[in-house]
Every structure is written in structure tokens, then in C-alpha cells.
Coordinates of C-alpha atoms in Angstrom, one line a residue:
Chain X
X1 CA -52.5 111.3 -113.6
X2 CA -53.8 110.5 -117.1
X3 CA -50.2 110.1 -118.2
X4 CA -49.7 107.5 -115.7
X5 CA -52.5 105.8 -116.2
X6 CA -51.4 105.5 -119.7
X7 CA -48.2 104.7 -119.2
X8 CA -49.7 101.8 -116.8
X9 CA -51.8 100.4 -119.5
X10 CA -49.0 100.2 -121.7
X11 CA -47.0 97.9 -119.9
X12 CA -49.4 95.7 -118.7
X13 CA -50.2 95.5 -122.1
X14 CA -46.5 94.8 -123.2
X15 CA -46.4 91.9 -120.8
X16 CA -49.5 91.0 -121.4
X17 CA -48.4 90.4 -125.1
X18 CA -45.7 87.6 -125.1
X19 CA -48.2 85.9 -123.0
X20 CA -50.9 86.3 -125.4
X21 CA -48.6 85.1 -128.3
X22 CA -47.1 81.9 -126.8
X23 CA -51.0 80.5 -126.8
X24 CA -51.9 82.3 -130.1
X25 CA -50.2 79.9 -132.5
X26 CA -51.6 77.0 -131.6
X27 CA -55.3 76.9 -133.7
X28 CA -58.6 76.5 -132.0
X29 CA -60.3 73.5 -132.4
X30 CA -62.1 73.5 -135.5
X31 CA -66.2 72.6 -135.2
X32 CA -65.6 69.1 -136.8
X33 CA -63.7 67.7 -134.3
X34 CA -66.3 68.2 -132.0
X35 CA -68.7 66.3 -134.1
X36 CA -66.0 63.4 -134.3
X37 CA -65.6 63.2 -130.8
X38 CA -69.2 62.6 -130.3
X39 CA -68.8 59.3 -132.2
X40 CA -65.6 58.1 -131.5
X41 CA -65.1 55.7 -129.6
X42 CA -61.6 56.6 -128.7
X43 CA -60.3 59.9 -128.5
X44 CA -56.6 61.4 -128.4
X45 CA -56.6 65.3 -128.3
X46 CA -53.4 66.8 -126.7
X47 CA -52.8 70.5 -126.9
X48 CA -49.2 71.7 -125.9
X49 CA -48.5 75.4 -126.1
X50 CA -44.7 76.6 -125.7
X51 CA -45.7 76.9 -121.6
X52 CA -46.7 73.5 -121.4
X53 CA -43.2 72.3 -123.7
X54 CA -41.1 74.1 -121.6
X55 CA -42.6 72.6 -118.3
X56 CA -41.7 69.3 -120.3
X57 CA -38.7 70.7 -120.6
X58 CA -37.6 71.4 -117.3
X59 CA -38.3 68.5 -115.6
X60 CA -36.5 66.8 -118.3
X61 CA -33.8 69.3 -116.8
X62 CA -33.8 67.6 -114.3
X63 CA -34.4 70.8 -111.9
X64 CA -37.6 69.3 -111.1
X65 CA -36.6 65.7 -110.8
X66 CA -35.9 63.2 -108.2
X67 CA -33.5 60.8 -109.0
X68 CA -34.8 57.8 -111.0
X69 CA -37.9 59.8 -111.6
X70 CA -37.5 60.3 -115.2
X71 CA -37.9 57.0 -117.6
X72 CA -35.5 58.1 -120.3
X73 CA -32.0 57.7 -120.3
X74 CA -29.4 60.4 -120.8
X75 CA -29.3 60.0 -124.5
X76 CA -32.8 60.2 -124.8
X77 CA -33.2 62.7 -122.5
X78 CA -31.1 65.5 -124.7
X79 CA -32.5 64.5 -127.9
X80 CA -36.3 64.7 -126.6
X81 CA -35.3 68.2 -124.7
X82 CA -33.4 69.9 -127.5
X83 CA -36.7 68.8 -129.9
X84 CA -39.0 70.3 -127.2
X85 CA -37.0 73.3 -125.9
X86 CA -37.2 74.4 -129.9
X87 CA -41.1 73.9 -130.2
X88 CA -43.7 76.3 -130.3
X89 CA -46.8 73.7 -129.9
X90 CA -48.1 70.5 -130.5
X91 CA -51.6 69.8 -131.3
X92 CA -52.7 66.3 -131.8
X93 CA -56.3 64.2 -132.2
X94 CA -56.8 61.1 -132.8
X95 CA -60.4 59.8 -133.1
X96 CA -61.1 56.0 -133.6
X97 CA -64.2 54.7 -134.4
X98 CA -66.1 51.6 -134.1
X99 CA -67.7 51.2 -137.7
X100 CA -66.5 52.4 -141.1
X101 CA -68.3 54.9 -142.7
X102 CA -68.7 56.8 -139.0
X103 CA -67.3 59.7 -140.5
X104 CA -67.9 61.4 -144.1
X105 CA -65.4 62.5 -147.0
X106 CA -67.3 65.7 -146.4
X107 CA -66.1 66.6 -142.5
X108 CA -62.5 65.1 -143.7
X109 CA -62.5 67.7 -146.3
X110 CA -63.5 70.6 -143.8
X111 CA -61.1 69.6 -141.5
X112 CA -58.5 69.9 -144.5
X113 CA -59.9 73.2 -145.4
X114 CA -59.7 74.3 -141.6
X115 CA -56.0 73.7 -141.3
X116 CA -55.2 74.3 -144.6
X117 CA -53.5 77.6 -145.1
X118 CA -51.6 80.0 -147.5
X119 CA -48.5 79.5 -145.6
X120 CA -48.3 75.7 -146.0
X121 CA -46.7 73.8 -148.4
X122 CA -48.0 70.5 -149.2
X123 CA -45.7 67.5 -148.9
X124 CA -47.8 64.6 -150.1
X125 CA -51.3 64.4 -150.7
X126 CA -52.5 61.1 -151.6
X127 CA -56.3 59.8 -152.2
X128 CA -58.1 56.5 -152.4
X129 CA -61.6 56.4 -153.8
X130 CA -62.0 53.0 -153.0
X131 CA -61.5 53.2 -149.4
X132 CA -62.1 56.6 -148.3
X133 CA -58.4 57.0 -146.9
X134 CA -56.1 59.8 -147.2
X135 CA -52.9 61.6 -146.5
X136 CA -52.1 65.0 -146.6
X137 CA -48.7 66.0 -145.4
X138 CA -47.6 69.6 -145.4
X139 CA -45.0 71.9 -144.1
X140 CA -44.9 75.7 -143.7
X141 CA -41.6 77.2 -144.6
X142 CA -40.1 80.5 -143.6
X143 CA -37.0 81.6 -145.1
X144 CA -36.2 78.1 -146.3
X145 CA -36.7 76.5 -143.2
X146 CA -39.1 73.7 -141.8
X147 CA -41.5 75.6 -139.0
X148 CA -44.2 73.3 -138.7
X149 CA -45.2 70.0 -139.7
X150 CA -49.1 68.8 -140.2
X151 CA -50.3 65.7 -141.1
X152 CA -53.8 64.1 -142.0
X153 CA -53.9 60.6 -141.8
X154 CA -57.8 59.2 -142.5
X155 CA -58.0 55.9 -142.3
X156 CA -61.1 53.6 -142.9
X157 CA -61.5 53.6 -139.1
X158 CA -59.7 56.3 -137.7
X159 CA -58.7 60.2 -138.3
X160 CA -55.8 61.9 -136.7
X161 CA -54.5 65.2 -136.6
X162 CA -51.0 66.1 -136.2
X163 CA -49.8 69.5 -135.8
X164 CA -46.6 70.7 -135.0
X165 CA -45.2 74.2 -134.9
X166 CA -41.7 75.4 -134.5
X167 CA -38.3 74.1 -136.0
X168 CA -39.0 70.4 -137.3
X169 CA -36.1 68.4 -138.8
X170 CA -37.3 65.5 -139.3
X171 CA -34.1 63.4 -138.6
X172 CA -35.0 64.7 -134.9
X173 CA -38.5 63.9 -135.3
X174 CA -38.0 60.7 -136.0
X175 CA -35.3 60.0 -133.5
X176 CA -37.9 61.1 -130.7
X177 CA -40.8 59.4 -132.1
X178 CA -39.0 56.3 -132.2
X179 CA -38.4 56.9 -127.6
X180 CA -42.1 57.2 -127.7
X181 CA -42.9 54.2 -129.8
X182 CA -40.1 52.2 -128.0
X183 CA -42.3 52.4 -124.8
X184 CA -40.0 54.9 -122.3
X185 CA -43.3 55.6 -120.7
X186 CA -46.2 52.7 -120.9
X187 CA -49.5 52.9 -122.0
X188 CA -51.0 52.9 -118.6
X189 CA -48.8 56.5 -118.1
X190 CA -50.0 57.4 -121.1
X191 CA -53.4 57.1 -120.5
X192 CA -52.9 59.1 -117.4
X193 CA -51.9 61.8 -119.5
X194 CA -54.7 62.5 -121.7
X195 CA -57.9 62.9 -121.9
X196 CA -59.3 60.0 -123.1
X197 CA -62.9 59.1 -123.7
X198 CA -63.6 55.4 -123.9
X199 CA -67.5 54.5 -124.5
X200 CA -69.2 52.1 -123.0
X201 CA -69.2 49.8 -125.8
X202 CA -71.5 47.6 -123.5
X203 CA -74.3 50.1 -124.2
X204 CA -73.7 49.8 -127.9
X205 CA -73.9 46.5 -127.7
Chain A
X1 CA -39.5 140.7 -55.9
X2 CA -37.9 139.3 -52.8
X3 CA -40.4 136.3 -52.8
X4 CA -40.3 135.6 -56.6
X5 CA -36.5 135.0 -55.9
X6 CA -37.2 133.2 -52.9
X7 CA -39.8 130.4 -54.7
X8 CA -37.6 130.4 -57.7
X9 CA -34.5 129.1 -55.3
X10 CA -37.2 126.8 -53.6
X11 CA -37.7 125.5 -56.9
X12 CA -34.3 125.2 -58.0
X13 CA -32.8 124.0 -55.0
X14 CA -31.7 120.1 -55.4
X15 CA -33.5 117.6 -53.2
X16 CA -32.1 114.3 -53.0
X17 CA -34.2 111.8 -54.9
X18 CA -36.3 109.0 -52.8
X19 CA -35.2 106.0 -52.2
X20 CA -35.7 103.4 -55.1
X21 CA -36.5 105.8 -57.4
X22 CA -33.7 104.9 -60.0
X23 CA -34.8 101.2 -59.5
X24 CA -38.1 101.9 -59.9
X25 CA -37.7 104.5 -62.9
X26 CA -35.1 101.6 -64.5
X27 CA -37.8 98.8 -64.2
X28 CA -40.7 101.1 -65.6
X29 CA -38.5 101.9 -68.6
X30 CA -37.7 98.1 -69.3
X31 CA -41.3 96.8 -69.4
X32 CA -41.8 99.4 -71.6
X33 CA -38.6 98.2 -73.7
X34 CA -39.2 94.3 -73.5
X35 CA -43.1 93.6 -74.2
X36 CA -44.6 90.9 -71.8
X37 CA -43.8 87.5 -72.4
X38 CA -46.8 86.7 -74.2
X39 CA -46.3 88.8 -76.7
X40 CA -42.8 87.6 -77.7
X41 CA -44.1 84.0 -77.9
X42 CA -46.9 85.6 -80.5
X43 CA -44.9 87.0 -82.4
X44 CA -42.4 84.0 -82.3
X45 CA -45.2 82.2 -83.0
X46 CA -46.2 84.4 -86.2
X47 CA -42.9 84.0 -87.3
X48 CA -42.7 80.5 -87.7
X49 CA -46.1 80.4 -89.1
X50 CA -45.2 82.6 -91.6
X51 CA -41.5 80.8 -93.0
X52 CA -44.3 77.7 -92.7
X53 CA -46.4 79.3 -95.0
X54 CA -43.6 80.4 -97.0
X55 CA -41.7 77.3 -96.8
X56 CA -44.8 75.4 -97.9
X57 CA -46.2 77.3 -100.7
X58 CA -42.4 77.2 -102.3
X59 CA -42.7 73.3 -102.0
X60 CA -46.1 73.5 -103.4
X61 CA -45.1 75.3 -106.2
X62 CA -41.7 72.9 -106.9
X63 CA -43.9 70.4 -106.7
X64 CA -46.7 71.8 -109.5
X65 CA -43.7 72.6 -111.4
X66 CA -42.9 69.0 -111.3
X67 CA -46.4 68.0 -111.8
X68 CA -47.4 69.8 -114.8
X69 CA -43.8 68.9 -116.5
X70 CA -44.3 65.0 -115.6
X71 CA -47.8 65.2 -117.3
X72 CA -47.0 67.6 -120.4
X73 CA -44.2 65.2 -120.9
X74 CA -46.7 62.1 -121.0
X75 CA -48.4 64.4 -123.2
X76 CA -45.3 65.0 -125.4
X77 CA -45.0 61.1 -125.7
X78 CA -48.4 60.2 -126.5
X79 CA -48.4 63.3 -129.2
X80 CA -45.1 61.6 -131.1
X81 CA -46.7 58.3 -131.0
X82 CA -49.7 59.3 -132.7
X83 CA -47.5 61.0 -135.2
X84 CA -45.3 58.1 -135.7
X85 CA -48.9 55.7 -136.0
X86 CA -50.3 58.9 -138.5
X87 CA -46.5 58.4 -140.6
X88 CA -46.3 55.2 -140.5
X89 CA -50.1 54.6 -141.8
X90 CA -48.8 56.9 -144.4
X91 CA -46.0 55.1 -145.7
X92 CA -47.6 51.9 -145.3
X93 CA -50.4 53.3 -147.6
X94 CA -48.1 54.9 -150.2
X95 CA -46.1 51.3 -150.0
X96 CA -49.6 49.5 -150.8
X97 CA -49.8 51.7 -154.1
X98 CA -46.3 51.6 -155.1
X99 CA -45.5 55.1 -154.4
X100 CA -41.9 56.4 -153.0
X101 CA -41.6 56.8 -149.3
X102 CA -41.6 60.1 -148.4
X103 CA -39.8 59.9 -144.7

């Protein structure tokens, strides 16, 4: 009986496991962010795990999808699917701000420190005294090859937080980023999509 | 002895069975084979309820399928957007102090 029982545990804990390390890569929110939030007046904060990209995935498939239901055309279609089908997560914030001087160098430099690990490489780090902004840009590399791309733009006004794990070539980055940009889905959709905090700037007023 | 011999011939002897006793004995046997009416339409009933059920929690789940890709997708979008805006701030910056261009 024990041995059974045993032998139970075991494989629920072996497919338990996988489970547990598709959402395990993806970081938790740091404290900071919270903090930001509270004053934004905007906030972005999208959290895809390698579930959530391959439902993305599939209905760019098409096994999910009614005719005319997706936006993109065939040629976007494959290059947005083979950047997502490779993907492990995507986690993204994006804080705007009324006023300058809503946030301090101080949380920017924790929230640096919080994502900032031994197994990234940094790309470009670049600082302005005058103005507060920065932007950190690093990649972690295993065996040579991009994994995972983070970037920390600050500007006067606004903070974001890009994080991408999995196989990043940038050529395909781009080519995808430039679908987004080029409006496949409007920003009414988009809003839809996320969770999005808008104050009443009324009551600031 | 004699009347042992007699009773068992009594009850051996073959007697010819009653009139409508096979039709009666056939009809017995096919309400117990075939339940009543009501029955059948219950469980007909049960059935169809059932591939309903069935039927409707598979479209239900096509449907979340589609859902949740639809919305992670939107998700996807807004996620490369903010990295293009977070880049191109970037490069915009670097421009502004006459540094090289990095993507």
C-alpha cells in the first residue's frame, strides 16, 4: 500500500512539474512596481507565461478561428506565430505619470537591482543626470545564444519594463513589433486586453 | 411401495397445458424484456441530455480556447508595442547624445 502511495505521489509530482516550470520563469512582481502603480496615471502590466503564448498561438493557427476573425494577414500571421510559438514569457509594465519627479532615481535603481541578474549581459546602459532618464538594455546568453531580452526605459514621465524570455533574434523582434505598431489590432482592442488603470484626472484636478 | 410408484407416475404423467398458457407465459416474458414505455422515453431522454451536455461543454471549451487566444494575442500586441515605444525612446535618447544606435 505504502508503495503505491508512493509511487502515486511521484507522478503526480512528475506532471505536476512541467506545469510548475512553464509559470516559474517568468519573475514575480517586484515591490516597486506596486508603489508605481499607485501613482501612475496610466498603467500597462501584461504577464504572458508559455500557456498563455501558445493560446496566442493557436488561434493564430487558425484552429480556433473563424474566418476573417483574425486581423493579420498571412504574412504576418507566420512571422508573429513562429516569434511566439519560440517564447517562454513576456512580461511587460508600463507606468506613466502625470508630473515629473513622480518617481525617484532610488525605486528606478531597485527595480534595476530586482531584475538585474548574474546571468544577464548588459547591452547598453546609458544615464542622464540632467534629466533623470535611463536605459539599460541587457540580454542573457546561453551557449552563445540570445534567451531573453530586458529593457529599462525611464523617461522623465514614464517607466517601462520589458521582459522577454526565450529565443530573441532581434531581426524577428523587430519585424513583429513593427505589426503591432502598424495598428493590426487598434487601440480600442488593445485596451480591451489589458488591464489598464486610468485615474480620474477630474479628482486631481 | 406400490403407492410411492403410483404418486411418482401421477406426477410424471404429462397433462396438456391450459389454454393460453404459451400466450400468456410469452407476454409475461416480454414486459419483462421491453421496460414500459415510460421508461424508454427517460432514458431517451437522458440520452440526449447527456450528448447536450457533452456537446455543449466541448463548444464551451472551443470557444474559451478561442477566447483566451484572442485576448493573449491582444496582450502579445500591446506587449511589442511597449517594447518598440521602450526601443525607440532608447535610440531616440542615444541619437540626442550622439551615441551609435544599438538596434
Amino acid at each position: 500500500m505504502r508503495k503505491q502511495i508512493a509511487a502515486f505521489v511521484f507522478c503526480a509530482a512528475a506532471l505536476a512539474l512541467p506545469a510548475l516550470a512553464q509559470t516559474s520563469q517568468l519573475p514575480a512582481p517586484s515591490p516597486i512596481e506596486k508603489e508605481l502603480a499607485a501613482r501612475a496615471s496610466h498603467v500597462d502590466e501584461i504577464t504572458l507565461d508559455k500557456k498563455m503564448l501558445s493560446f496566442a498561438a493557436n488561434f493564430m493557427n487558425g484552429k480556433n478561428t473563424q474566418p476573417g476573425a483574425n486581423p493579420l494577414d498571412n504574412r504576418d500571421k507566420e512571422d508573429t506565430q513562429k516569434l511566439i510559438e519560440g517564447l517562454e514569457g513576456i512580461y511587460v509594465r508600463e507606468y506613466e505619470f502625470e508630473k515629473e519627479g513622480q518617481f525617484s532615481a532610488d525605486e528606478v535603481e531597485q527595480l534595476r537591482k530586482y531584475f538585474e541578474t548574474s546571468e544577464w549581459s548588459p547591452l547598453v546602459k546609458d544615464r542622464d543626470s540632467k534629466t533623470g532618464e535611463s536605459n539599460d538594455v541587457m540580454v542573457k546568453l546561453v551557449n552563445g545564444e540570445s534567451q531573453g531580452l530586458f529593457v529599462l526605459d525611464v523617461e522623465r514621465k514614464e517607466v517601462s519594463i520589458v521582459l522577454i524570455l526565450g529565443p530573441v533574434h532581434m531581426q524577428d523582434l523587430r519585424k513583429v513589433m513593427d505589426i503591432a505598431v502598424r495598428g493590426a489590432l487598434t487601440r480600442d482592442d488593445m485596451k480591451k486586453g489589458t488591464k489598464v488603470k486610468e485615474k480620474n484626472q477630474a479628482g486631481s484636478q | 411401495m406400490d403407492d410411492f410408484e403410483r404418486e411418482l407416475r401421477q406426477a410424471f404423467e404429462r397433462r396438456p397445458t391450459p389454454p393460453g398458457f404459451k400466450s400468456k407465459l410469452m407476454r409475461k416474458r416480454r414486459a419483462q424484456r421491453s421496460p414500459h414505455p415510460a421508461v424508454l422515453w427517460q432514458r431517451l431522454a437522458a440520452s440526449i441530455a447527456l450528448a447536450a451536455v457533452v456537446a455543449a461543454g466541448f463548444a464551451w471549451r472551443q470557444h474559451e480556447e478561442r477566447r483566451k487566444g484572442e485576448a493573449a494575442l491582444r496582450q502579445v500586441m500591446i506587449a511589442l508595442r511597449i517594447t518598440n515605444r521602450a526601443l525607440d525612446n532608447m535610440n531616440k535618447q542615444r541619437a540626442a547624445h550622439g551615441r551609435v544606435n544599438q538596434n
